CSV table of C-alpha atoms in Angstrom, one decimal:
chain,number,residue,atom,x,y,z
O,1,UNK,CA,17.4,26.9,21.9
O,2,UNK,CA,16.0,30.2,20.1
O,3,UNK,CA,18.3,30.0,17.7
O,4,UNK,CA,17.5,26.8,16.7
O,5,UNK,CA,13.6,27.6,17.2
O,6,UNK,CA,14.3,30.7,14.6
O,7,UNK,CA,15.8,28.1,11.7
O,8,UNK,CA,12.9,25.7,12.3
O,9,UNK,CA,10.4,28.2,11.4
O,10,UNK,CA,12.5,29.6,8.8
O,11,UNK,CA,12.4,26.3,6.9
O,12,UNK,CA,11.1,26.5,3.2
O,13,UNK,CA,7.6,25.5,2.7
O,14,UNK,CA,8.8,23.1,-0.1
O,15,UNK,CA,11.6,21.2,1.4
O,16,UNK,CA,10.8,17.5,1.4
O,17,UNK,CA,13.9,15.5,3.0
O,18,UNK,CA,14.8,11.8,3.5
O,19,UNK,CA,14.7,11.9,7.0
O,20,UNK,CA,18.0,8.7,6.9
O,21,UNK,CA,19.5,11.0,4.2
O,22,UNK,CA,19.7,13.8,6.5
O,23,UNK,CA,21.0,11.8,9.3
O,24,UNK,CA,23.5,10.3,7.5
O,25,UNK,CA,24.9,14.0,6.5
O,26,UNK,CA,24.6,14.5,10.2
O,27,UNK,CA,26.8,11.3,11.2
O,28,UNK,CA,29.2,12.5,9.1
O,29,UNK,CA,29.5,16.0,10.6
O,30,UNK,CA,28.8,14.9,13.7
O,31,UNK,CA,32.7,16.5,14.5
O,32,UNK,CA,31.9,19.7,13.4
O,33,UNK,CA,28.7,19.8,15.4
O,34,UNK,CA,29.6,19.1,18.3
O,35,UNK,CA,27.0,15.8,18.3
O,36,UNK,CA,28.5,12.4,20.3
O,37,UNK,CA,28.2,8.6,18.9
O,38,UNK,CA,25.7,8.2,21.8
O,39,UNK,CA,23.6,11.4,21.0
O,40,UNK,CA,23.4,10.2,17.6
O,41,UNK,CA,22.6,6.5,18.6
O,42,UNK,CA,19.2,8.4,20.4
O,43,UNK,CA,18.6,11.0,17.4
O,44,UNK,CA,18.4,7.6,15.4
O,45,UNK,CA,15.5,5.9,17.9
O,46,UNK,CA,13.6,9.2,17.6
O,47,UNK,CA,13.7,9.6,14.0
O,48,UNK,CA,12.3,6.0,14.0
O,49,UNK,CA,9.0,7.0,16.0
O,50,UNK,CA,8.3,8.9,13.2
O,51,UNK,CA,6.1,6.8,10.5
O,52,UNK,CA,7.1,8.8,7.9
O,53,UNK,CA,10.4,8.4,5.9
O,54,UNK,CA,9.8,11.4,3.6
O,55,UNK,CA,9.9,14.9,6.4
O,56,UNK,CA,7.7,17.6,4.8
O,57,UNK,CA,7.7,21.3,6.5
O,58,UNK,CA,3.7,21.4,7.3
O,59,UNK,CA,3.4,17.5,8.8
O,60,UNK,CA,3.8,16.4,12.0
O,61,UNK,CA,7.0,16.8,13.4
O,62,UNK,CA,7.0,15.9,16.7
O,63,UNK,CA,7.8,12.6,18.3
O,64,UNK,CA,6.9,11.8,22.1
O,65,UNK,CA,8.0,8.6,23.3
O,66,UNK,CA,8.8,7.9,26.8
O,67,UNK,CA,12.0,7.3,28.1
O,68,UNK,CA,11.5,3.8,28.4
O,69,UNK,CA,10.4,3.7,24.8
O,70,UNK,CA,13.8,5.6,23.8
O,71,UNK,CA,16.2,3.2,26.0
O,72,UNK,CA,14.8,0.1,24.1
O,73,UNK,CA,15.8,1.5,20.7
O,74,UNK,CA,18.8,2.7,22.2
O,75,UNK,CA,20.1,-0.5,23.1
O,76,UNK,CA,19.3,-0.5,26.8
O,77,UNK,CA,20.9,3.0,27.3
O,78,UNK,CA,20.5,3.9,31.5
O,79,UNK,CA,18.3,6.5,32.1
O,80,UNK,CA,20.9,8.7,33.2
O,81,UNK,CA,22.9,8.6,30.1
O,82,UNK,CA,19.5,9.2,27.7
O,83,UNK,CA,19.1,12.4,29.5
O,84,UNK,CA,22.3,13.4,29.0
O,85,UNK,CA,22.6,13.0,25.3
O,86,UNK,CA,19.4,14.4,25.1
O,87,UNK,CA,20.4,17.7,25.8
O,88,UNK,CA,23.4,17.4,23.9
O,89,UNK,CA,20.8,17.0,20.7
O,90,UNK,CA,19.2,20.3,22.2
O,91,UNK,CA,22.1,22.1,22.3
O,92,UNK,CA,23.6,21.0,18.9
O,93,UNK,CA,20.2,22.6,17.7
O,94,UNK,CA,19.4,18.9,16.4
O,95,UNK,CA,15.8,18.7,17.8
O,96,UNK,CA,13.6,20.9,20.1
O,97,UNK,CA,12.1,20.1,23.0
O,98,UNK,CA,8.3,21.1,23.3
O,99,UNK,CA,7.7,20.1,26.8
O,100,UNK,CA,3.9,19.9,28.6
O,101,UNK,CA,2.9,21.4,31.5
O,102,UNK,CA,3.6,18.4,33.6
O,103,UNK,CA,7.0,18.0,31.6
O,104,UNK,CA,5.6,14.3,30.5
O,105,UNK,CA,5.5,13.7,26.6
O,106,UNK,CA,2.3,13.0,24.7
O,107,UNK,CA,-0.2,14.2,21.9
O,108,UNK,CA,-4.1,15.6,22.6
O,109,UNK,CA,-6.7,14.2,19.7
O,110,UNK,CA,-9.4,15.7,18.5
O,111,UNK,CA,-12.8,14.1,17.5
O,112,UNK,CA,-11.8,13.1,14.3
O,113,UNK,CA,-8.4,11.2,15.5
O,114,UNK,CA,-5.8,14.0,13.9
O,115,UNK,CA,-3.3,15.1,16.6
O,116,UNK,CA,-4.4,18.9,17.6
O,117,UNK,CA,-1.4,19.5,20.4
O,118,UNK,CA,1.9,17.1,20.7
O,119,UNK,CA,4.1,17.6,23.2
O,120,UNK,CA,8.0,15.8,22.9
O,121,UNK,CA,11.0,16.4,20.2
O,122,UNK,CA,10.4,18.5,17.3
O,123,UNK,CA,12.3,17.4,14.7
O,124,UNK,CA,11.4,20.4,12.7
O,125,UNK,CA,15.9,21.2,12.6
O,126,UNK,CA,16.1,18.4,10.6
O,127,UNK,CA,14.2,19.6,7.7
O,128,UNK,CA,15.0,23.1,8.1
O,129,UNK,CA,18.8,22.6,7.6
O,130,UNK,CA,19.0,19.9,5.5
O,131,UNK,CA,20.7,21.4,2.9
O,132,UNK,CA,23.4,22.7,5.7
O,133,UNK,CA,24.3,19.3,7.4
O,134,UNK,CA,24.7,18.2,3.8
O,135,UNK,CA,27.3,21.1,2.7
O,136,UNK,CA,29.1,20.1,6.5
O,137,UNK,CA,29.4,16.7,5.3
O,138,UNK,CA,31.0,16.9,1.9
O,139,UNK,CA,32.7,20.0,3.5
O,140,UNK,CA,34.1,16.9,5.9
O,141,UNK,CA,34.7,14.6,3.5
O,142,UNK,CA,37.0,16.8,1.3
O,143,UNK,CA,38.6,17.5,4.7
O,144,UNK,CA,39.2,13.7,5.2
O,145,UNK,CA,40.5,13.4,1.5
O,146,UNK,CA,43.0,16.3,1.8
O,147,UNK,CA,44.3,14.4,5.1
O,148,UNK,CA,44.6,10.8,3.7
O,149,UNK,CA,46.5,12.4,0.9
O,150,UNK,CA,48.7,14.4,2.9
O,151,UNK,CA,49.8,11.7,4.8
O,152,UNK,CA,50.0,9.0,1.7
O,153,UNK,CA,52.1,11.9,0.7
O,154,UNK,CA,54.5,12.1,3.2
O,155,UNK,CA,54.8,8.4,3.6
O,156,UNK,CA,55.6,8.0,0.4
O,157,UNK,CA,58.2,10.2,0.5
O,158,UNK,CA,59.4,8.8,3.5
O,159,UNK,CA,59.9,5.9,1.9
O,160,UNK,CA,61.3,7.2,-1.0
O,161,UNK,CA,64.3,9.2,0.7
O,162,UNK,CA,65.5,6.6,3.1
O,163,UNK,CA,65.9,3.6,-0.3
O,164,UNK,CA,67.3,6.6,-1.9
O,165,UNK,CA,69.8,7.0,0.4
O,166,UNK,CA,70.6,3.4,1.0
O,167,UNK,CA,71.0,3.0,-3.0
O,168,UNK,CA,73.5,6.0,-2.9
O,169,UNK,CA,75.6,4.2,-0.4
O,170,UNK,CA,75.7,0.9,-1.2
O,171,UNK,CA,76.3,2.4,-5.1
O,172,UNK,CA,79.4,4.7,-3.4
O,173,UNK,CA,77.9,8.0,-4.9
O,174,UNK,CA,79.9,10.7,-4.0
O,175,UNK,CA,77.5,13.4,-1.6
O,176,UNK,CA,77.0,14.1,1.7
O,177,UNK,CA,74.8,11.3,2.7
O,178,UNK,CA,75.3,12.3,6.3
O,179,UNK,CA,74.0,15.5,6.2
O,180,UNK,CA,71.0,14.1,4.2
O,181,UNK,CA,70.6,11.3,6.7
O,182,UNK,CA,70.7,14.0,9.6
O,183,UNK,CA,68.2,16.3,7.9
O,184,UNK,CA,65.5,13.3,7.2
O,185,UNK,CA,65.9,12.2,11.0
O,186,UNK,CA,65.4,15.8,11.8
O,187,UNK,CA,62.2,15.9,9.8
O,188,UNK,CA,60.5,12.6,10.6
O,189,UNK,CA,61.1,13.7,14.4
O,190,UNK,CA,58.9,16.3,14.4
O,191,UNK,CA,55.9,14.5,12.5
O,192,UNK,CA,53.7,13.9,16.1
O,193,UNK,CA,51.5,10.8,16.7
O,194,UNK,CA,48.6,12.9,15.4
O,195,UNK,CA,48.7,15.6,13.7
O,196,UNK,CA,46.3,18.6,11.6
O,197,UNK,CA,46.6,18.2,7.9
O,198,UNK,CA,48.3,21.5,7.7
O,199,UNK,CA,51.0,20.3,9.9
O,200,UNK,CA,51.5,16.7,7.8
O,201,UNK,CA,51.2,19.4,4.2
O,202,UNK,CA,54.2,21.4,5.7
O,203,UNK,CA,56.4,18.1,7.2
O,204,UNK,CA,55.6,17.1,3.0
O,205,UNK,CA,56.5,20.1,1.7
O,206,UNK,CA,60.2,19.8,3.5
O,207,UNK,CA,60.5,16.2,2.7
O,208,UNK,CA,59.8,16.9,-0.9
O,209,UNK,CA,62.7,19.9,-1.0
O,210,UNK,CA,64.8,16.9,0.6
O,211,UNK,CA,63.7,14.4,-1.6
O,212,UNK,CA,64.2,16.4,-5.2
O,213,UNK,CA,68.0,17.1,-3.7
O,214,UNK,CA,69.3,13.7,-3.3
O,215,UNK,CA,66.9,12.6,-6.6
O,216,UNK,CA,69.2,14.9,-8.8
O,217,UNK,CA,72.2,13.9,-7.3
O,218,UNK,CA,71.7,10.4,-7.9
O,219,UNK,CA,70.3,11.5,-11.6
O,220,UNK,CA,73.7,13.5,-12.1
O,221,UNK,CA,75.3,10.3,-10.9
O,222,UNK,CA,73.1,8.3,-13.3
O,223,UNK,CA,74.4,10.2,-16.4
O,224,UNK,CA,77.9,10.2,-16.2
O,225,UNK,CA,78.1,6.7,-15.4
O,226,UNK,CA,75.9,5.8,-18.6
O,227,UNK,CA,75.6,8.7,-20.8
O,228,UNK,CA,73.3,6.6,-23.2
O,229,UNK,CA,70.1,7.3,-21.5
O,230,UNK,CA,68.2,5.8,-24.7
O,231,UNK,CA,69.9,2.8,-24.1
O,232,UNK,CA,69.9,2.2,-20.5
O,233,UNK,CA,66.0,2.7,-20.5
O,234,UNK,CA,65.4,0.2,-23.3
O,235,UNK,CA,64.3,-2.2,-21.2
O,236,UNK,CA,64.7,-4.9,-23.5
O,237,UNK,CA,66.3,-8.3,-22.2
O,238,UNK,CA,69.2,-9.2,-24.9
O,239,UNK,CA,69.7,-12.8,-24.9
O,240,UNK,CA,73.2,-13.1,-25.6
O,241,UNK,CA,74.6,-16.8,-24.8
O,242,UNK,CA,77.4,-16.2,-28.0
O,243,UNK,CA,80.2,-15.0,-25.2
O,244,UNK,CA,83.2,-16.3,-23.9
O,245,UNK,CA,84.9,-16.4,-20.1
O,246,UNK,CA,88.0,-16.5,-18.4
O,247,UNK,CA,87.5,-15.8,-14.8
O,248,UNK,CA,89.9,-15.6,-11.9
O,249,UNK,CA,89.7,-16.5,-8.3
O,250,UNK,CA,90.0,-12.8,-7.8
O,251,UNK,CA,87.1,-10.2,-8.4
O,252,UNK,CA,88.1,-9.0,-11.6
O,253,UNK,CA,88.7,-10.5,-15.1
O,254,UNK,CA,92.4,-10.1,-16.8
O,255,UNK,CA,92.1,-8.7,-20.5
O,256,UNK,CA,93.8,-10.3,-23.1
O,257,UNK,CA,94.2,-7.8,-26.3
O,258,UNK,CA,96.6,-9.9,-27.9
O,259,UNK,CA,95.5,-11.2,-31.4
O,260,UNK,CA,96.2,-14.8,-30.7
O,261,UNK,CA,94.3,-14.8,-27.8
O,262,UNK,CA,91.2,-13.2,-29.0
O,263,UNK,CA,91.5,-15.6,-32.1
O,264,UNK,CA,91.4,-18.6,-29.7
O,265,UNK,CA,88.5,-17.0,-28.3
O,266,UNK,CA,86.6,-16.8,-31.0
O,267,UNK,CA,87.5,-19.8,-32.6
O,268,UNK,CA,85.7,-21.5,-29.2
O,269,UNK,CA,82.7,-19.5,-29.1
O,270,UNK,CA,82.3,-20.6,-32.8
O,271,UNK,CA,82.3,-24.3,-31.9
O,272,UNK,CA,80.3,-23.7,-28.5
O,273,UNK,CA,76.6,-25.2,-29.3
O,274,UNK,CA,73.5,-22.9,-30.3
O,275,UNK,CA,71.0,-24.5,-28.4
O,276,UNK,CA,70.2,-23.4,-24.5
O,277,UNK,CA,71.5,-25.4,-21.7
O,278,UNK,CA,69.2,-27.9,-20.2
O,279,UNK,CA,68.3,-26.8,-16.3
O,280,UNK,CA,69.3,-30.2,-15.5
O,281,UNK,CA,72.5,-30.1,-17.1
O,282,UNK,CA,73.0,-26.6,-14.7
O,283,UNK,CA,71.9,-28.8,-11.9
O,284,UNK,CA,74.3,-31.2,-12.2
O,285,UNK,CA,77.0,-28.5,-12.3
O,286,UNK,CA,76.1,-25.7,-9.5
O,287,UNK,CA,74.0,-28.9,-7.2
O,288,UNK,CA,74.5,-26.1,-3.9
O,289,UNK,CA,71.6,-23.7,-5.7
O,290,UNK,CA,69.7,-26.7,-4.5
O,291,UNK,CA,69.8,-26.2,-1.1
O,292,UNK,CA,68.5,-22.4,-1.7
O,293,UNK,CA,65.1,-24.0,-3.3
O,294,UNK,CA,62.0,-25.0,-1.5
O,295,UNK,CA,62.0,-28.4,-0.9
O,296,UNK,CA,66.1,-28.7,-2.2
O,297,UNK,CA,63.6,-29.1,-5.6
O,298,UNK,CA,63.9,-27.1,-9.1
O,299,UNK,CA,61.9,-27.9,-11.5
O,300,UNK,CA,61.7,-25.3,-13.5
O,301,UNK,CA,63.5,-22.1,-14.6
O,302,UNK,CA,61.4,-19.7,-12.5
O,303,UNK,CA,62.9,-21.7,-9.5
O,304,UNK,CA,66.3,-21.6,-10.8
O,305,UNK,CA,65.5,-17.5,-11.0
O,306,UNK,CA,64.1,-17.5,-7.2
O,307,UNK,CA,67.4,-19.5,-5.6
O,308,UNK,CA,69.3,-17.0,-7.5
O,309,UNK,CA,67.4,-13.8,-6.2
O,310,UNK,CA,68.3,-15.7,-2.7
O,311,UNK,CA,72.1,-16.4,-3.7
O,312,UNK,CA,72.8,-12.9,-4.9
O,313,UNK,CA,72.4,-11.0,-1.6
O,314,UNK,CA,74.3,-13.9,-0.1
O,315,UNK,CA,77.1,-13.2,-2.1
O,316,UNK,CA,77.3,-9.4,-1.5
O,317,UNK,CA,75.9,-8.9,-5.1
O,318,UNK,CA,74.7,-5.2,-5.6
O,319,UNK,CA,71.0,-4.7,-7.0
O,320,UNK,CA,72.4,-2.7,-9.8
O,321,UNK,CA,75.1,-5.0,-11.1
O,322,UNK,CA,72.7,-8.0,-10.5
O,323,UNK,CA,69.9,-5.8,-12.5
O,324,UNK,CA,72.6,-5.0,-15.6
O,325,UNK,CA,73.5,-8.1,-15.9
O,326,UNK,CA,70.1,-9.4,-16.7
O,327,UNK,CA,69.7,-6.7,-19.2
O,328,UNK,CA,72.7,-7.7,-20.7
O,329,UNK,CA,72.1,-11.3,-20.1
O,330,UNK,CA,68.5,-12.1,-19.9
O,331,UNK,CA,67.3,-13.8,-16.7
O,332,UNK,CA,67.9,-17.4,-17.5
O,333,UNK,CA,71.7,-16.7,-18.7
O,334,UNK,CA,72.2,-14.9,-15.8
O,335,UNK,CA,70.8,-17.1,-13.4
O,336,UNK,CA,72.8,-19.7,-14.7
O,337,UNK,CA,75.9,-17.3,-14.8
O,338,UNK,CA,75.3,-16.6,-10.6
O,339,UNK,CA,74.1,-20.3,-9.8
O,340,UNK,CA,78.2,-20.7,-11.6
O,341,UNK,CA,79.3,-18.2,-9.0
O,342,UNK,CA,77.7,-19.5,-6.4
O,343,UNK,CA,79.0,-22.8,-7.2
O,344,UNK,CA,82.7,-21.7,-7.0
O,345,UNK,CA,82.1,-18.5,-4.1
O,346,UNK,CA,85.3,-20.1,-1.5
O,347,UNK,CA,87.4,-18.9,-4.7
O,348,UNK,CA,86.1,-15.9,-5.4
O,349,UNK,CA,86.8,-12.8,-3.2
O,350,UNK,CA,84.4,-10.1,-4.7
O,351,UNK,CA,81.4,-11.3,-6.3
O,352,UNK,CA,79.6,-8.1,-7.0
O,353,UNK,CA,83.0,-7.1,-9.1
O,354,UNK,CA,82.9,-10.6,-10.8
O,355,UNK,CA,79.4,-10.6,-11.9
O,356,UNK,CA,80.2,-6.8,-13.7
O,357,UNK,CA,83.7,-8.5,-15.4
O,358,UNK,CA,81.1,-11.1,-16.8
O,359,UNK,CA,79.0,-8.4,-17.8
O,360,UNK,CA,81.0,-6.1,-19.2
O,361,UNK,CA,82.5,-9.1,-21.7
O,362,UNK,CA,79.2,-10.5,-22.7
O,363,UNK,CA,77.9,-6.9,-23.7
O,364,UNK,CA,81.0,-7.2,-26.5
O,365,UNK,CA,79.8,-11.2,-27.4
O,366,UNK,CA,83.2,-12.7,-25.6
O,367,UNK,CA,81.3,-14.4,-22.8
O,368,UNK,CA,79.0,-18.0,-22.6
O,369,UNK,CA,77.7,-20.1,-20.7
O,370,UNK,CA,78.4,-23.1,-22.0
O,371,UNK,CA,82.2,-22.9,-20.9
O,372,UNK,CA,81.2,-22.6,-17.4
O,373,UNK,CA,79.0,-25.3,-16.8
O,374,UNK,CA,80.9,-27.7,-19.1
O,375,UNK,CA,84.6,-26.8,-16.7
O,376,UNK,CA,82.6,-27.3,-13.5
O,377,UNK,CA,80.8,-30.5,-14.9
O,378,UNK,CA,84.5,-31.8,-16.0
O,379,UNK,CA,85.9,-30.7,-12.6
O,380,UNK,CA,82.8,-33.3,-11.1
O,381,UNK,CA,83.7,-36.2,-13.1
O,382,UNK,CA,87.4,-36.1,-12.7
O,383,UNK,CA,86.6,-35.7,-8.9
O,384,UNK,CA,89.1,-32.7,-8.1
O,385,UNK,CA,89.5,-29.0,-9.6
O,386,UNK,CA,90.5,-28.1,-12.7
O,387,UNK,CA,93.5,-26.6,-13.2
O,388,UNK,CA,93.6,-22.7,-14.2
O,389,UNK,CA,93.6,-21.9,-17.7
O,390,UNK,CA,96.1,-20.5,-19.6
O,391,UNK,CA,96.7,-17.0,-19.9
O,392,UNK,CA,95.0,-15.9,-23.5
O,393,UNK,CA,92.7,-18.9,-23.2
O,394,UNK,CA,89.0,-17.2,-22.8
O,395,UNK,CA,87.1,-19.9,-22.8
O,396,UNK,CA,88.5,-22.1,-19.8
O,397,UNK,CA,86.5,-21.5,-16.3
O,398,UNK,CA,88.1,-22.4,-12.9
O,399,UNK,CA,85.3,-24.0,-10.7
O,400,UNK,CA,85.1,-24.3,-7.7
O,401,UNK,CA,84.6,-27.4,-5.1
O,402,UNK,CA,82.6,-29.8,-6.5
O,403,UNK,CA,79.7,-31.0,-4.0
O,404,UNK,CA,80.5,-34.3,-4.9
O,405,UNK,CA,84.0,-36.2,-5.4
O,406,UNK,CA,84.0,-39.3,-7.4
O,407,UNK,CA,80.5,-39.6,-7.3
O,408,UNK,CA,78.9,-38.5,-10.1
O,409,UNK,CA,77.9,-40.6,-13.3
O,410,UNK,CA,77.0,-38.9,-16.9
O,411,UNK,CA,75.7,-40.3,-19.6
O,412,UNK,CA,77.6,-41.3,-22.4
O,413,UNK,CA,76.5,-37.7,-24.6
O,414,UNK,CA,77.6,-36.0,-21.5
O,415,UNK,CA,80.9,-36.9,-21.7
O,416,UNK,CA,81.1,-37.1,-25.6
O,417,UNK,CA,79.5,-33.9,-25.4
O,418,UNK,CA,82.1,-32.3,-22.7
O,419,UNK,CA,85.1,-34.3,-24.3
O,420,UNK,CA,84.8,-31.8,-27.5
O,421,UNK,CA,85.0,-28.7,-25.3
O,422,UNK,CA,89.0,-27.7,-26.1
O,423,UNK,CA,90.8,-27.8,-23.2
């Protein structure tokens, strides 16, 4: 209580403070100063006995309401919980008490009405340290900051290290992902409920060494399997419906080298039309994406795209051959090109190895499309499965099941249209 009597009187004779200024430096160091929501909820009734909003050093400073007075603004605090908080004011050096002789609180009046003794709270610490609750408060705030960073920090990383380390598995990069999987569990075990910021900076710090380590091992993996980093950043989309397929009911696709196959080839990607397929065309030939749609409803080519974001996991289709081959592709050929998969997926025994083969040929202009949808829209009408291409013929596409047998009527340019696909 001397202590705090010694800063009110050393108070400059200039300071003028907004008196809800200053309290709202004090809510915020309220931690640091040992003050309690409920002490604060009464510091906040007695700053409002006080007419003045602006606290000047030389004006009356002293407020003396009675208890009564104080639990009404204080939201019907009991008596016994107002005297407590009181003293916790006291003893935070918040306000002084300047008690009577009879210990009641009230002000003496002289003849021309101007207060000549008061007797209550002196709220004289609130102008004298002003400037001090204020430097606690931002000192709190950066505090806060430095926290919420810390922790955005390590959840972040968090996050990071455990897709990582899924990505490095399901892509079969070579590493000890045990080891890295032990040391992450070992790290995120010791990170408490709550915990100081120096605690959450030093958990960071050792999730970041763990983080960089699997980062450049993926990265060295990264560069030798594409050591055109200019390229496989592009970004760009290359529409490329100019290609040719000859897929198997196995996962891979059979290269044909010979010059009479490749000549066939060409000569059917040359007579294979320019224009995109219509979606309902695709519709008619893969009719299970359907059931993957909202509704059993596509309208458009954005819903074509959704079913096949749906289909892929389905089909066991890694992120990174699904992401490659709409580089290669664009998204509407290769939704069209998985909606095809999906289509035939009882003949097909690796999926994810499939969708690369398809790749792999379209990047060198030997893979379409057209051929696909046309061989599963001929399987449809003729009401049974194709039978397999010949070996050397690149263009042919073995379908699979057709959702419907004998059922399905085309239009007359359908089947004028599929009739001058070579067989």
């Amino acid at each position: 209580m001397i202590s705090s009597q010694l800063a009110a009187k050393a108070k400059p004779a200039t300071a003028i403070v907004h008196k809800w200024h200053v309290f709202q430096h004090i809510k915020e160091a309220r931690q640091v100063l040992g003050a309690t929501d409920r002490a604060l909820t009464i510091l906040h009734a007695l700053l409002s006995f006080h007419p003045e909003t602006a606290l000047e050093p030389d004006g009356e400073l002293i407020v003396w309401p009675s208890n009564e007075q104080l639990m009404a603004r204080a939201n019907g605090m009991p008596p016994t919980t107002l005297r407590r908080h009181l003293a916790v004011l006291v003893d935070c050096g918040l306000i002084i008490r300047r008690d009577s002789p009879n210990g009641k609180r009230y002000a003496r009046k002289g003849h021309g009405g101007e207060i000549e003794q008061a007797y209550g709270f002196d709220l004289a610490p609130i102008v004298a340290r002003a400037e001090e609750y204020k430097t606690l408060a931002s000192a709190v705030q950066a505090e806060k900051k430095a926290f919420r960073v810390a922790k955005e920090r390590l959840t972040i990383l968090r996050r990071d290290i455990v897709k990582m380390i899924e990505a490095g598995l399901d892509e079969g990069v070579p590493g000890n992902w045990k080891r890295f999987q032990q040391v992450y569990q070992e790290i995120a075990g010791r990170i408490p409920r709550t915990a100081p910021r120096q605690l959450l900076e030093s958990l960071g710090g050792e999730m970041e060494k763990l983080w960089r380590e699997v980062r450049e091992l993926l990265e060295m993996f990264a560069k030798t399997q594409n050591p055109d980093g200019n390229e496989s950043h592009s970004g760009c989309h290359i529409q490329n419906s100019n290609a040719d397929l000859s897929p198997e009911s196995e996962g891979g696709l059979p290269k044909n080298d010979e010059a009479g196959g490749n000549a066939v080839a060409n000569h059917n990607l040359r007579s294979l039309p320019k224009r995109e397929l219509p979606l309902g065309i695709v519709l008619d030939a893969c009719p299970n994406m359907l059931w993957l749609s909202k509704g059993s409803e596509i309208r458009h080519w954005k819903d074509l795209m959704a079913a096949a974001e749906l289909a892929r996991p389905m089909l066991g289709i890694s992120p990174s051959a699904w992401c490659e081959a709409r580089e290669v592709l664009g998204d509407q050929q290769a939704a069209i090109t998985l909606a095809a998969i999906y289509q035939k997926a009882d003949q097909i025994n690796s999926a994810g190895g499939y969708l690369r083969s398809l790749t792999d040929r379209a990047k060198g202009g030997k893979f379409s499309v057209w051929p696909m949808i046309m061989a599963l829209l001929r399987a449809k009408l003729d009401g049974s499965k194709p039978t397999p291409p010949p070996a050397g013929d690149s263009a042919g596409f073995e379908p699979g099941k057709p959702a419907q047998t004998g059922a399905y009527q085309a239009s007359a340019e359908l089947r004028a249209s599929i009739a001058k696909r070579p067989k």
